[in-house]
mmCIF file of C-alpha atoms in Angstrom:
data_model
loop_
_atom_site.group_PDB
_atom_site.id
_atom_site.type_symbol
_atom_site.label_atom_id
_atom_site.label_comp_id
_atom_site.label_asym_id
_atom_site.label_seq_id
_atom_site.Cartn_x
_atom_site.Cartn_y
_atom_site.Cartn_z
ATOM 1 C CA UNK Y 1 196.461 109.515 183.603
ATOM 2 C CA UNK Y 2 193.314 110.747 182.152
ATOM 3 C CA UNK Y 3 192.072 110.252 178.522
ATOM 4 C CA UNK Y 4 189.557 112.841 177.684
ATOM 5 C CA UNK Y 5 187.343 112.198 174.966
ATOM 6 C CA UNK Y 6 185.033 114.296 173.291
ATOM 7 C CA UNK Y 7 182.321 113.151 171.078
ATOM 8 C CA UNK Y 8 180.451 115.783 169.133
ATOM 9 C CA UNK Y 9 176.514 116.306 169.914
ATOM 10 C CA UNK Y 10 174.144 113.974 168.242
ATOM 11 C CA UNK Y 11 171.801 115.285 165.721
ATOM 12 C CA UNK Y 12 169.257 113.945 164.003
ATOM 13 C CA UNK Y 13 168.702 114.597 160.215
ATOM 14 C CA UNK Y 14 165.831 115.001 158.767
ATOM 15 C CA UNK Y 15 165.334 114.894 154.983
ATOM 16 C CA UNK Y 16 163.472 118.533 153.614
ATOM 17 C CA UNK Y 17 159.862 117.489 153.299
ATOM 18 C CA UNK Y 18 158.234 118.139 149.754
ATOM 19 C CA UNK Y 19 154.892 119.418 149.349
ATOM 20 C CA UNK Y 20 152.616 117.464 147.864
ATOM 21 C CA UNK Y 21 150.748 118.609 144.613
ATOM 22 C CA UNK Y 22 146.972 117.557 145.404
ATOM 23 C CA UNK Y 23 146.195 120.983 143.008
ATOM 24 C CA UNK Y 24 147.890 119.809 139.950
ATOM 25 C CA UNK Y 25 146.511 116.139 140.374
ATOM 26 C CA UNK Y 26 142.852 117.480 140.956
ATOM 27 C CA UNK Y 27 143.266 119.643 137.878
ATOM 28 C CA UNK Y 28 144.371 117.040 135.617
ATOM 29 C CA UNK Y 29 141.695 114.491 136.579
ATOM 30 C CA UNK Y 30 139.194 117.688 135.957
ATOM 31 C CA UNK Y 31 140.072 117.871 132.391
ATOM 32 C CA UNK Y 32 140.131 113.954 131.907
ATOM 33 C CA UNK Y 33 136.449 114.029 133.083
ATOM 34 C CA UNK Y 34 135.583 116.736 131.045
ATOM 35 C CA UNK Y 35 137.304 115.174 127.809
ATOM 36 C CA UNK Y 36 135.394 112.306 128.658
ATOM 37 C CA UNK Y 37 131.899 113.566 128.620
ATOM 38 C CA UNK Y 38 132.778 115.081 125.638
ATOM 39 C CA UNK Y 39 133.560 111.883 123.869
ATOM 40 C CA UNK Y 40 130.208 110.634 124.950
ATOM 41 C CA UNK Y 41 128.077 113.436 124.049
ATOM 42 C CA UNK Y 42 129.547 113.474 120.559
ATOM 43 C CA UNK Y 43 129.185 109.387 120.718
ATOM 44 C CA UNK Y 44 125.430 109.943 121.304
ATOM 45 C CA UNK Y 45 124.674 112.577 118.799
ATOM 46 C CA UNK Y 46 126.231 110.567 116.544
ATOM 47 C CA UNK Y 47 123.908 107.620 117.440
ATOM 48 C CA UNK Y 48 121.299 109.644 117.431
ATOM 49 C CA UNK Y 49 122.242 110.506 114.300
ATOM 50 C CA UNK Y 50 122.305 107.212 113.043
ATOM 51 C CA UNK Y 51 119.340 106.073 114.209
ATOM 52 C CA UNK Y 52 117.360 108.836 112.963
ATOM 53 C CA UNK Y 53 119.026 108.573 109.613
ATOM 54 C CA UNK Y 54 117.789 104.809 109.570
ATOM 55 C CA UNK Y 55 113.970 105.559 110.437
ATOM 56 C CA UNK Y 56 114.133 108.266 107.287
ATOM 57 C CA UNK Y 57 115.886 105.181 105.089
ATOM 58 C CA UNK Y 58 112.790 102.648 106.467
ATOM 59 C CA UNK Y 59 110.061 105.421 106.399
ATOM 60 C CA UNK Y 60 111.146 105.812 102.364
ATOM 61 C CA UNK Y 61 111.509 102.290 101.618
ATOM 62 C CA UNK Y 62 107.956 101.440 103.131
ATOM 63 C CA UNK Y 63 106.050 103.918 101.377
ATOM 64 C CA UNK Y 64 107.783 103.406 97.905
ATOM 65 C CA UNK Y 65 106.655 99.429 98.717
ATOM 66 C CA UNK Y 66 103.322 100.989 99.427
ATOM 67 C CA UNK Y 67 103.052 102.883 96.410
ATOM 68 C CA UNK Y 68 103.997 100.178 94.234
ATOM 69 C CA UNK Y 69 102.037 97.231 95.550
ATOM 70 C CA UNK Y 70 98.650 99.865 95.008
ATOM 71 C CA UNK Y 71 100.124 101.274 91.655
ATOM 72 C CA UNK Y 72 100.643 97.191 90.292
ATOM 73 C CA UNK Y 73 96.957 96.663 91.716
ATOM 74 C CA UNK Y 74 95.633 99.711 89.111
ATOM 75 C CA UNK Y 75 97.921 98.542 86.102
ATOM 76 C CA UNK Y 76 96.700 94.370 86.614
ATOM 77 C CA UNK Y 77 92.948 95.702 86.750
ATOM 78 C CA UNK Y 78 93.574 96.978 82.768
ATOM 79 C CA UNK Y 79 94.750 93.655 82.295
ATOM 80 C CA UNK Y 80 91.938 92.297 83.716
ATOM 81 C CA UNK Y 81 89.294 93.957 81.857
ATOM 82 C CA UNK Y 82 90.866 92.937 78.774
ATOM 83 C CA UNK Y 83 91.328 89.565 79.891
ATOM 84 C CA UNK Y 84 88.205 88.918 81.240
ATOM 85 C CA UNK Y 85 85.671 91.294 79.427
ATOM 86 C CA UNK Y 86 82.369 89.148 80.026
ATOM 87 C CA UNK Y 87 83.267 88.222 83.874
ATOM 88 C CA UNK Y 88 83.587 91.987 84.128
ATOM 89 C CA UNK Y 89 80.539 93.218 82.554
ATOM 90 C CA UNK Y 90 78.104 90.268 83.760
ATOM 91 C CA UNK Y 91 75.322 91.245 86.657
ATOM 92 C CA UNK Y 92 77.565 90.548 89.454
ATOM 93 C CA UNK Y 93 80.654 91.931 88.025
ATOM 94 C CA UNK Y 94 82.981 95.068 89.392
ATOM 95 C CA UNK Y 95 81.656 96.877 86.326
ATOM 96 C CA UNK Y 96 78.421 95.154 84.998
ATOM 97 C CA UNK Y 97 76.902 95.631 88.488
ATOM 98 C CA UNK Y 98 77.003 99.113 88.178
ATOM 99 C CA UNK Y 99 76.232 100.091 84.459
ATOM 100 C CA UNK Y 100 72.629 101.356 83.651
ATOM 101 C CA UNK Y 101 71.835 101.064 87.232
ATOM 102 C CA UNK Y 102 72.023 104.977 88.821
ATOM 103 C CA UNK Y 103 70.698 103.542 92.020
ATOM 104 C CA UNK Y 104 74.027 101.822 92.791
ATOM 105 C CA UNK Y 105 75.703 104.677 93.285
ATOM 106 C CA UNK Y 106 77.426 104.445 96.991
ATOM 107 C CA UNK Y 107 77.345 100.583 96.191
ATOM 108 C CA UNK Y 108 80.872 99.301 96.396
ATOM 109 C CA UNK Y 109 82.557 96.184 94.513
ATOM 110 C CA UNK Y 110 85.779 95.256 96.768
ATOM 111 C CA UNK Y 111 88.390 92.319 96.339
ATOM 112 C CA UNK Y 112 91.906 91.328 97.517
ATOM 113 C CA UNK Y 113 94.338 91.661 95.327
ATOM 114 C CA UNK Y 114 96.954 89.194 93.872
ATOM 115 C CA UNK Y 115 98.861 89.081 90.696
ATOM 116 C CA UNK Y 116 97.448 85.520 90.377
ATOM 117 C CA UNK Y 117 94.126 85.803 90.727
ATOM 118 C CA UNK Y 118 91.381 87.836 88.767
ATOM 119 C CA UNK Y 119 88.572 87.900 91.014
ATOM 120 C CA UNK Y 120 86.196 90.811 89.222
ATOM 121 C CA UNK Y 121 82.933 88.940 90.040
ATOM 122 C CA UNK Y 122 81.465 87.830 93.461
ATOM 123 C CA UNK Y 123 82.261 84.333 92.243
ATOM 124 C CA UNK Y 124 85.343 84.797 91.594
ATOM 125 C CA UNK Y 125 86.674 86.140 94.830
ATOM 126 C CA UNK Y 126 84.721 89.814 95.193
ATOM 127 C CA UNK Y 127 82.125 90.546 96.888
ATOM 128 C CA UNK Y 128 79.923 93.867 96.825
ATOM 129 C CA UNK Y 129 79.232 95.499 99.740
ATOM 130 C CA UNK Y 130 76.166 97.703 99.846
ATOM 131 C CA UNK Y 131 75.445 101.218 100.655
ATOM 132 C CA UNK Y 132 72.597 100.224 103.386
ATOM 133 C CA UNK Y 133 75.332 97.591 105.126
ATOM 134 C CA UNK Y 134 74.331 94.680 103.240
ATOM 135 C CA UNK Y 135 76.673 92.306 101.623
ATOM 136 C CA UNK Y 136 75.824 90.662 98.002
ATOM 137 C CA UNK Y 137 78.603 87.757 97.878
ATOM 138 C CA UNK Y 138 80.639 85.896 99.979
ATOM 139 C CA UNK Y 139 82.572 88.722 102.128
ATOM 140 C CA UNK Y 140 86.050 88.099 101.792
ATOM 141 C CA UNK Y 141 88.332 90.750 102.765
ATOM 142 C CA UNK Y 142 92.047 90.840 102.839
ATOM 143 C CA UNK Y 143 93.639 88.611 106.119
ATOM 144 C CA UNK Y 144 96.990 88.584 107.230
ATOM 145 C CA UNK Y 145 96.868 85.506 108.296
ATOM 146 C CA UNK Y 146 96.591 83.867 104.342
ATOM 147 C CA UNK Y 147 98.949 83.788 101.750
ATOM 148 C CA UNK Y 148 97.117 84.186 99.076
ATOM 149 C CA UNK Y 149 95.899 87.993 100.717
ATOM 150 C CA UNK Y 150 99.460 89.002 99.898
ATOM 151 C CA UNK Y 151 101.119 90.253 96.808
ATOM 152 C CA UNK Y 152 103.713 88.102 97.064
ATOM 153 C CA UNK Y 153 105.432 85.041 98.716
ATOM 154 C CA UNK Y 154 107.479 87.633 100.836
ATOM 155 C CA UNK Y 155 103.994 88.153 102.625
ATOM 156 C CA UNK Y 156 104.753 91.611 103.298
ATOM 157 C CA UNK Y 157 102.240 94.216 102.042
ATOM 158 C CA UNK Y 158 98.454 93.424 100.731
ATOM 159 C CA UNK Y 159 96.057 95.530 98.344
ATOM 160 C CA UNK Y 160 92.281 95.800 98.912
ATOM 161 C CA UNK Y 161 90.730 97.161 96.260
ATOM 162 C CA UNK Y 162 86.855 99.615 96.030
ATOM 163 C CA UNK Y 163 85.413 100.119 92.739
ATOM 164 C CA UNK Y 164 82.270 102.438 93.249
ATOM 165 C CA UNK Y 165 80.218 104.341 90.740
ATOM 166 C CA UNK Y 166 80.938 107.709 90.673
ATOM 167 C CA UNK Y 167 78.176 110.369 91.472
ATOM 168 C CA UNK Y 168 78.066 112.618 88.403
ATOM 169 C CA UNK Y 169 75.120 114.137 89.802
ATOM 170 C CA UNK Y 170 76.966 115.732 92.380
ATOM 171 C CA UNK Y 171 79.557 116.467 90.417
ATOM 172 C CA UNK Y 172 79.513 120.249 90.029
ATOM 173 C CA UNK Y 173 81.736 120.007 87.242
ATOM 174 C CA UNK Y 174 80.270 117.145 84.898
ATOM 175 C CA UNK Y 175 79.604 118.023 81.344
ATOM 176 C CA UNK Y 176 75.481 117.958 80.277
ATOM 177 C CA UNK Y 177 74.742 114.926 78.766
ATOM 178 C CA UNK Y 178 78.300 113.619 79.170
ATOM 179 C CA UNK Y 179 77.064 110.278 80.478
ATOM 180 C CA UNK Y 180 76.210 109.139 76.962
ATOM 181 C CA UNK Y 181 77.725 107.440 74.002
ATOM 182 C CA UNK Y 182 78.656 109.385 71.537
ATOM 183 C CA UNK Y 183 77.075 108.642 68.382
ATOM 184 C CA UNK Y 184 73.961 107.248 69.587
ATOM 185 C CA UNK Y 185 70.540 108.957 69.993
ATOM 186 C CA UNK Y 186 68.871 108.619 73.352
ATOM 187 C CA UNK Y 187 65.502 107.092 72.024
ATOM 188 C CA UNK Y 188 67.176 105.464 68.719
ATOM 189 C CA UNK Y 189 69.764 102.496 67.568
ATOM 190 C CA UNK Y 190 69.292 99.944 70.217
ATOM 191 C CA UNK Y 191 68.675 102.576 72.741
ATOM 192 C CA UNK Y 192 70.133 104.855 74.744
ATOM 193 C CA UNK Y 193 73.825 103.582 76.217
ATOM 194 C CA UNK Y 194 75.739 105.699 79.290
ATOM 195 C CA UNK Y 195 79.057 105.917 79.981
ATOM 196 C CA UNK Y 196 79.691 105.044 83.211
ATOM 197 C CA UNK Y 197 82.186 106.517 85.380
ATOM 198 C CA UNK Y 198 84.267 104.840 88.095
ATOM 199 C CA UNK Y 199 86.004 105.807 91.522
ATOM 200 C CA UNK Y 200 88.629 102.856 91.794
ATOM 201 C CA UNK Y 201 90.655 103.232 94.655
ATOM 202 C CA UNK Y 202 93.501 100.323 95.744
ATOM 203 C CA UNK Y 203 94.636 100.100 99.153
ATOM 204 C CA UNK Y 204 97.890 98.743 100.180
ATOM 205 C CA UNK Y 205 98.926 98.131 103.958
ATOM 206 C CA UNK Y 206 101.607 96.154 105.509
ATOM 207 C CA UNK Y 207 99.940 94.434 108.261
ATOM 208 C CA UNK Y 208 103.082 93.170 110.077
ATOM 209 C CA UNK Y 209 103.731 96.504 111.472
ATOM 210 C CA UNK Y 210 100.460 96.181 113.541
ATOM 211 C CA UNK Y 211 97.391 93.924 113.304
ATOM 212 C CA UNK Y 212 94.585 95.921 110.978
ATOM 213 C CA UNK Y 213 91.702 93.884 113.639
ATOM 214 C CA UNK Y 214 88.659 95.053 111.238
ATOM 215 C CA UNK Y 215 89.641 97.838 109.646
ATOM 216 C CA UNK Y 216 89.993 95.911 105.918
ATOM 217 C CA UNK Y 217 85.982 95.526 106.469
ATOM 218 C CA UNK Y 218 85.290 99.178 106.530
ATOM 219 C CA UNK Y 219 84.348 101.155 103.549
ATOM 220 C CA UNK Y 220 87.086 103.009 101.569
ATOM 221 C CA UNK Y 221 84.214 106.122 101.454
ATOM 222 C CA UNK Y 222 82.724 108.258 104.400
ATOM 223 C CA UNK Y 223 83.915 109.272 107.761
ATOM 224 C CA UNK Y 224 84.725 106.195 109.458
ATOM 225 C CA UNK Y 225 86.714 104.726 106.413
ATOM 226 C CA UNK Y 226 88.986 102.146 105.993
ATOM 227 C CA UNK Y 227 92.010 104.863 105.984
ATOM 228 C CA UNK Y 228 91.211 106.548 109.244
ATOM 229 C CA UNK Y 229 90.725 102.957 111.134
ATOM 230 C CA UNK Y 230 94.513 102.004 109.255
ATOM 231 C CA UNK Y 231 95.626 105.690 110.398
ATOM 232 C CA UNK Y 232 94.476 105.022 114.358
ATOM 233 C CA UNK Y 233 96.035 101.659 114.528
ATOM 234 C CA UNK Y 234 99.616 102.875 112.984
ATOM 235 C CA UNK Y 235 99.769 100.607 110.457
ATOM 236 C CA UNK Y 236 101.575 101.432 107.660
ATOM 237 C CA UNK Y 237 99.188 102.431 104.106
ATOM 238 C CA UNK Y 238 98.588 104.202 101.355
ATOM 239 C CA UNK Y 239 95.672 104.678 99.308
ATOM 240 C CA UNK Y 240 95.590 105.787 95.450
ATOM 241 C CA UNK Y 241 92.689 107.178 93.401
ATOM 242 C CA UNK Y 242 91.936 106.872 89.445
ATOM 243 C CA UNK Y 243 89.023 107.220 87.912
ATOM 244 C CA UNK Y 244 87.614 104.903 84.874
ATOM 245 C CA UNK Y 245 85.187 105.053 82.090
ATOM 246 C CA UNK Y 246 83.219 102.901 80.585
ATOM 247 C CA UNK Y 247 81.207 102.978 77.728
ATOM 248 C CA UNK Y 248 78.977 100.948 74.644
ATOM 249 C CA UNK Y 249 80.019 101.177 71.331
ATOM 250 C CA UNK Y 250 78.334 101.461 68.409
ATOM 251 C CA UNK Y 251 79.304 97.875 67.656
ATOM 252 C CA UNK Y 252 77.433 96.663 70.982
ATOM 253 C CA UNK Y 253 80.915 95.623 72.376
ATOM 254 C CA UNK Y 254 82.445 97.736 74.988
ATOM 255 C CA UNK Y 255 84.631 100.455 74.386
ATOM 256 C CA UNK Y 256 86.928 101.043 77.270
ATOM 257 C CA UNK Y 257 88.684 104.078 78.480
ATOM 258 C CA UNK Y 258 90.422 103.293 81.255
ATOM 259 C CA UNK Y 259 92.109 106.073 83.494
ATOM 260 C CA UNK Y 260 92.925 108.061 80.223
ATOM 261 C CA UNK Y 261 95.490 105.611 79.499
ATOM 262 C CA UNK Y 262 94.398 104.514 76.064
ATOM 263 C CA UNK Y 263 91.437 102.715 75.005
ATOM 264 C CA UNK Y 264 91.002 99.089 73.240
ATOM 265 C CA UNK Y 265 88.082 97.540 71.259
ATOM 266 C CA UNK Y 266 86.669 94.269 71.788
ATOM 267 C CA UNK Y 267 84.929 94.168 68.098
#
């Protein structure tokens, strides 16, 4: 006997393959980049932003410090005068030097200021610096590195003040006989007394933003001034200008005008 078998034909399955999807992977990671660079551009504008916004908010800040440490320099020297009337007026003084005395004209009387301190002479703490170069005084400028050059114990901005004479000569619009007294006669009562004009003109830097080197010893008048040397270093100034008057009155005591402001007898 005989057993037939029969066995069906192997066959091998194999599962469908799928196709992958490199496209839509590729595509996604496209837009990923992109929303990333986006992110970072608007991150850095808005730095930017920032940081611009900040050097405005400084750039204000120092120059309303500037402006007041020169403006509180113009309002002490009004206390001064009145303070200090015969240190003022005496040979050597920032306004005796000049009055009656034409020739002084491009002369300049400078000091340091400080709230403290009233130096209006050249022994006091001024010194006059002449128009040929010379120095009458002890030259003492403003330095950053002392204390008392600063307006304050913060020790961040300083004030160096010019008083010069002013040229009414060249002054194309000075009144005729404007530099004397009313009420007085020019050969009579005690003689003839001017009024005297002054350029006063306070300086105020902040030193810690760069070193000044020498510019505090240049003249606040001419060319090569102590503005343009402040200017080429980048250090951070501002200068002010007012203009005094000073004048005799008929009770030999001075009669001061200062800067328009209001005037104030000493007799």
């Amino acid at each position: 006997m005989q057993i037939l078998t029969h066995s069906p034909p192997c066959q091998s399955l194999t599962p469908d393959r799928v196709a992958p999807n490199h496209a839509q992977k590729g595509a996604t990671l496209i837009v990923v980049l992109l929303f990333l660079i986006l992110v970072m551009i608007a991150g850095a504008m808005s730095v930017k932003r920032s940081t611009t916004d900040l050097k405005l908010a400084t750039s204000d800040q120092i120059n309303t410090m500037l402006l007041q440490s020169a403006d509180n320099a113009n309002q002490k020297l009004e206390t001064v005068i009145t303070d200090y009337p015969k240190s003022v007026e005496n040979r050597l003084g920032m306004f005796g030097y000049f009055m009656q005395r034409p020739e002084t004209v491009g002369d300049e009387f400078i000091y340091c200021f400080h709230p403290d301190n009233a130096k209006v002479n050249t022994v006091t703490g001024g010194f006059i610096r002449l128009k040929n170069g010379g120095i009458r005084g002890k030259e003492q400028i403003c330095k950053p590195d002392k204390a008392d050059s600063f307006v304050n114990d913060r020790k961040i901005s300083m004030v160096q003040v010019s008083v010069t004479r002013a040229d009414v000569a060249a002054d194309p619009n000075a009144e005729d006989f404007g530099s004397l007294t009313e009420g007085r006669d020019t050969n009579g009562y005690q003689g003839a007394v001017e009024k005297t004009k002054f350029d006063i003109r306070p300086t105020s830097l902040m030193p810690s933003y760069s070193d000044p080197d020498t510019c505090l010893k240049k003249s606040v008048v001419g060319s090569d001034n102590i503005v343009s040397c402040l200017t080429g270093k980048s250090v951070p100034h501002k200068t002010l200008y007012q203009q005094a008057v000073v004048e005799e009155n008929t009770c030999t005591d001075l009669y001061r005008r200062y800067g328009g402001a209001g005037a104030s007898k000493l007799c």
